[in-house]
Amino acid sequence: MATNITWHPSLSRAERTALRGQQGLTIWFTGLSASGKSTVATALEQHLLHMGLAAYRLDGDNVRFGLNKDLGFSEADRNENIRRIAEVAKLFADSAAVALTSFISPYKADREVARRLHEGDKEGGLPFVEVYVEVPIEVAEQRDPKGLYKKARAGEIKDFTGVSAPYEAPDKPEITIRTDQLSVEECVEKIMEYLHEKGYVRQTKEIK
């Protein structure tokens, strides 16, 4: 752990929220590969941006091109991958933006670490909304846009979630969406209903 460091305070969260006119929070999408996490998160990000809100999506693959390019897919590396993403998402949320993360994040303990990091923040906590993108593994395998399940079944990919590595489904997610039963638009609508109900987002201006 680093030593000889000091936290430098900036604007308070209340000041940032008032100045930006929006609540900072993290929306954490979790689910099997090919469940539809990135598709729904991207559609939600676009919807929020068109509402005039600051939002940014952190994608599992994209982050591994840069920030987490030194990590593999062992359990230890997956743990560290999620830890780093949770810290980055919290920074976005602290800036009064909506952070959306689309990661398999297969382990309950890792997702709980991310939640505690947000909710236990010293400035009163940040909202953490876990969205379980649920589909039967058979559906995910039928989709298989990257051909990963096929490779995993053939033994070409080790530690693949749902095949040779576990996925621990959330016990009490804030939202569950079935992408095999709902359209992308319906999934976004369901999430937005929750965000409005909780007062996390409000209409500012419509951007065409």
Short mmCIF file of C-alpha atoms in Angstrom, two decimals:
data_model
loop_
_atom_site.label_atom_id
_atom_site.label_comp_id
_atom_site.label_asym_id
_atom_site.label_seq_id
_atom_site.Cartn_x
_atom_site.Cartn_y
_atom_site.Cartn_z
CA MET A 1 0.00 0.00 0.00
CA ALA A 2 1.26 3.46 -0.86
CA THR A 3 2.64 5.64 1.94
CA ASN A 4 3.45 9.34 2.27
CA ILE A 5 0.32 10.39 0.39
CA THR A 6 -2.37 12.89 1.33
CA TRP A 7 -5.94 13.18 0.04
CA HIS A 8 -6.50 16.59 -1.57
CA PRO A 9 -10.10 17.74 -1.22
CA SER A 10 -11.95 19.37 -4.09
CA LEU A 11 -15.50 20.67 -4.37
CA SER A 12 -17.93 18.90 -2.09
CA ARG A 13 -20.31 16.41 -3.66
CA ALA A 14 -23.23 18.66 -2.77
CA GLU A 15 -21.60 21.54 -4.67
CA ARG A 16 -20.93 19.36 -7.72
CA THR A 17 -24.48 18.02 -7.70
CA ALA A 18 -25.94 21.52 -7.47
CA LEU A 19 -23.68 22.96 -10.16
CA ARG A 20 -24.20 20.11 -12.62
CA GLY A 21 -27.85 19.71 -11.82
CA GLN A 22 -27.74 15.92 -11.62
CA GLN A 23 -27.12 13.09 -9.19
CA GLY A 24 -23.96 11.04 -9.55
CA LEU A 25 -24.42 7.27 -9.40
CA THR A 26 -23.17 3.96 -10.77
CA ILE A 27 -25.34 1.51 -12.71
CA TRP A 28 -23.60 -1.86 -12.58
CA PHE A 29 -24.64 -4.34 -15.28
CA THR A 30 -23.74 -7.96 -14.55
CA GLY A 31 -24.53 -11.17 -16.40
CA LEU A 32 -23.16 -13.91 -18.61
CA SER A 33 -21.19 -13.20 -21.75
CA ALA A 34 -23.69 -12.48 -24.56
CA SER A 35 -26.47 -11.74 -22.09
CA GLY A 36 -26.87 -8.26 -23.59
CA LYS A 37 -25.10 -6.15 -20.95
CA SER A 38 -23.20 -3.92 -23.35
CA THR A 39 -26.12 -3.56 -25.75
CA VAL A 40 -28.51 -2.37 -23.06
CA ALA A 41 -25.88 -0.23 -21.30
CA THR A 42 -25.03 1.51 -24.58
CA ALA A 43 -28.71 2.20 -25.31
CA LEU A 44 -29.19 3.55 -21.78
CA GLU A 45 -26.10 5.73 -22.07
CA GLN A 46 -27.44 7.24 -25.31
CA HIS A 47 -30.83 7.83 -23.71
CA LEU A 48 -29.29 9.62 -20.73
CA LEU A 49 -27.06 11.76 -22.96
CA HIS A 50 -30.05 12.77 -25.09
CA MET A 51 -31.74 13.84 -21.87
CA GLY A 52 -28.85 16.25 -21.36
CA LEU A 53 -27.24 14.25 -18.55
CA ALA A 54 -23.54 13.43 -18.20
CA ALA A 55 -23.09 9.67 -18.56
CA TYR A 56 -20.25 7.35 -19.52
CA ARG A 57 -20.12 3.59 -20.10
CA LEU A 58 -17.17 1.48 -18.97
CA ASP A 59 -17.10 -1.69 -21.07
CA GLY A 60 -15.42 -4.95 -20.06
CA ASP A 61 -13.53 -5.43 -23.32
CA ASN A 62 -12.68 -1.75 -23.83
CA VAL A 63 -11.10 -1.38 -20.41
CA ARG A 64 -8.84 -4.38 -21.05
CA PHE A 65 -7.29 -2.54 -24.00
CA GLY A 66 -5.84 0.04 -21.63
CA LEU A 67 -6.30 0.33 -17.88
CA ASN A 68 -6.53 -3.42 -17.30
CA LYS A 69 -4.45 -4.75 -20.18
CA ASP A 70 -2.06 -6.35 -17.68
CA LEU A 71 -4.80 -8.63 -16.31
CA GLY A 72 -5.84 -12.10 -17.46
CA PHE A 73 -8.92 -14.13 -16.56
CA SER A 74 -7.83 -16.06 -13.51
CA GLU A 75 -9.96 -15.57 -10.41
CA ALA A 76 -7.33 -13.26 -8.89
CA ASP A 77 -7.16 -11.17 -12.08
CA ARG A 78 -10.93 -10.99 -12.30
CA ASN A 79 -11.03 -9.75 -8.71
CA GLU A 80 -8.52 -7.01 -9.49
CA ASN A 81 -10.30 -6.13 -12.72
CA ILE A 82 -13.54 -5.45 -10.86
CA ARG A 83 -11.78 -3.63 -8.02
CA ARG A 84 -10.21 -1.17 -10.44
CA ILE A 85 -13.44 -0.65 -12.34
CA ALA A 86 -15.33 -0.01 -9.11
CA GLU A 87 -12.80 2.69 -8.20
CA VAL A 88 -13.07 4.33 -11.63
CA ALA A 89 -16.86 4.16 -11.60
CA LYS A 90 -16.90 5.79 -8.19
CA LEU A 91 -14.78 8.67 -9.51
CA PHE A 92 -17.28 9.24 -12.33
CA ALA A 93 -20.18 9.09 -9.87
CA ASP A 94 -18.38 11.44 -7.49
CA SER A 95 -18.08 13.95 -10.34
CA ALA A 96 -21.91 13.98 -10.54
CA ALA A 97 -22.02 11.81 -13.67
CA VAL A 98 -23.84 8.54 -14.30
CA ALA A 99 -21.30 5.73 -14.61
CA LEU A 100 -22.50 2.61 -16.41
CA THR A 101 -20.40 -0.53 -16.17
CA SER A 102 -20.97 -3.62 -18.33
CA PHE A 103 -18.84 -6.43 -16.94
CA ILE A 104 -19.58 -10.09 -16.37
CA SER A 105 -18.32 -9.57 -12.80
CA PRO A 106 -19.12 -13.21 -11.95
CA TYR A 107 -18.38 -13.21 -8.21
CA LYS A 108 -20.83 -11.90 -5.61
CA ALA A 109 -18.00 -10.88 -3.30
CA ASP A 110 -16.44 -8.61 -5.93
CA ARG A 111 -19.74 -6.92 -6.69
CA GLU A 112 -20.31 -6.44 -2.97
CA VAL A 113 -16.90 -4.76 -2.70
CA ALA A 114 -17.97 -2.37 -5.47
CA ARG A 115 -21.25 -1.65 -3.69
CA ARG A 116 -19.58 -1.01 -0.33
CA LEU A 117 -17.06 1.30 -1.98
CA HIS A 118 -19.93 3.47 -3.21
CA GLU A 119 -22.37 3.24 -0.34
CA GLY A 120 -19.70 3.58 2.34
CA ASP A 121 -18.19 6.72 0.88
CA LYS A 122 -17.26 9.35 3.46
CA GLU A 123 -19.50 12.03 1.91
CA GLY A 124 -22.67 10.11 2.65
CA GLY A 125 -22.49 7.41 0.03
CA LEU A 126 -23.17 7.18 -3.68
CA PRO A 127 -26.10 5.30 -5.24
CA PHE A 128 -25.15 1.89 -6.60
CA VAL A 129 -27.72 0.22 -8.84
CA GLU A 130 -27.05 -3.42 -9.68
CA VAL A 131 -28.74 -4.56 -12.89
CA TYR A 132 -28.82 -8.31 -13.42
CA VAL A 133 -29.01 -9.04 -17.13
CA GLU A 134 -30.47 -12.51 -16.92
CA VAL A 135 -30.69 -15.04 -19.73
CA PRO A 136 -30.50 -18.84 -19.73
CA ILE A 137 -27.02 -19.97 -20.72
CA GLU A 138 -28.56 -21.77 -23.68
CA VAL A 139 -29.71 -18.41 -25.05
CA ALA A 140 -26.31 -16.83 -24.46
CA GLU A 141 -24.65 -19.70 -26.30
CA GLN A 142 -27.07 -19.40 -29.21
CA ARG A 143 -26.18 -15.73 -29.55
CA ASP A 144 -22.41 -16.15 -29.01
CA PRO A 145 -21.48 -13.13 -31.21
CA LYS A 146 -17.75 -13.55 -30.57
CA GLY A 147 -17.70 -17.34 -30.81
CA LEU A 148 -16.39 -17.56 -27.25
CA TYR A 149 -18.73 -20.27 -25.97
CA LYS A 150 -17.83 -22.48 -28.91
CA LYS A 151 -14.12 -22.03 -28.16
CA ALA A 152 -14.70 -22.61 -24.45
CA ARG A 153 -16.62 -25.84 -25.12
CA ALA A 154 -13.73 -26.97 -27.33
CA GLY A 155 -11.25 -26.27 -24.52
CA GLU A 156 -9.59 -23.41 -26.40
CA ILE A 157 -10.50 -20.85 -23.70
CA LYS A 158 -9.82 -21.63 -20.05
CA ASP A 159 -11.71 -20.17 -17.07
CA PHE A 160 -14.69 -19.12 -19.19
CA THR A 161 -17.69 -18.01 -17.13
CA GLY A 162 -20.65 -20.33 -17.38
CA VAL A 163 -18.59 -23.14 -18.91
CA SER A 164 -15.37 -23.74 -16.99
CA ALA A 165 -15.72 -20.96 -14.41
CA PRO A 166 -18.70 -20.07 -12.20
CA TYR A 167 -21.19 -17.23 -12.45
CA GLU A 168 -22.78 -16.27 -9.14
CA ALA A 169 -26.11 -14.58 -9.85
CA PRO A 170 -27.11 -11.63 -7.64
CA ASP A 171 -29.41 -12.41 -4.73
CA LYS A 172 -31.14 -9.03 -4.53
CA PRO A 173 -30.28 -6.81 -7.51
CA GLU A 174 -32.08 -3.51 -7.75
CA ILE A 175 -33.24 -4.44 -11.25
CA THR A 176 -33.47 -7.69 -13.21
CA ILE A 177 -33.98 -7.64 -16.97
CA ARG A 178 -34.56 -10.64 -19.21
CA THR A 179 -33.13 -9.76 -22.59
CA ASP A 180 -34.64 -12.92 -24.09
CA GLN A 181 -38.09 -11.62 -23.18
CA LEU A 182 -37.77 -7.83 -23.49
CA SER A 183 -36.54 -5.65 -26.33
CA VAL A 184 -33.59 -3.31 -25.77
CA GLU A 185 -36.01 -0.39 -25.63
CA GLU A 186 -38.15 -2.14 -23.02
CA CYS A 187 -35.06 -2.88 -20.93
CA VAL A 188 -34.04 0.79 -21.03
CA GLU A 189 -37.58 1.83 -20.12
CA LYS A 190 -37.60 -0.51 -17.12
CA ILE A 191 -34.31 0.87 -15.84
CA MET A 192 -35.41 4.48 -16.40
CA GLU A 193 -38.62 3.85 -14.45
CA TYR A 194 -36.52 2.75 -11.48
CA LEU A 195 -34.15 5.73 -11.77
CA HIS A 196 -37.06 8.18 -11.91
CA GLU A 197 -38.83 6.45 -9.02
CA LYS A 198 -35.71 6.81 -6.86
CA GLY A 199 -35.16 10.41 -7.96
CA TYR A 200 -31.72 9.63 -9.37
CA VAL A 201 -32.36 11.26 -12.75
CA ARG A 202 -34.64 13.97 -14.04
CA GLN A 203 -35.28 15.47 -17.44
CA THR A 204 -33.07 18.45 -18.18
CA LYS A 205 -33.16 19.12 -21.92
CA GLU A 206 -33.78 16.99 -24.97
CA ILE A 207 -30.81 16.87 -27.33
CA LYS A 208 -31.65 15.83 -30.87
#
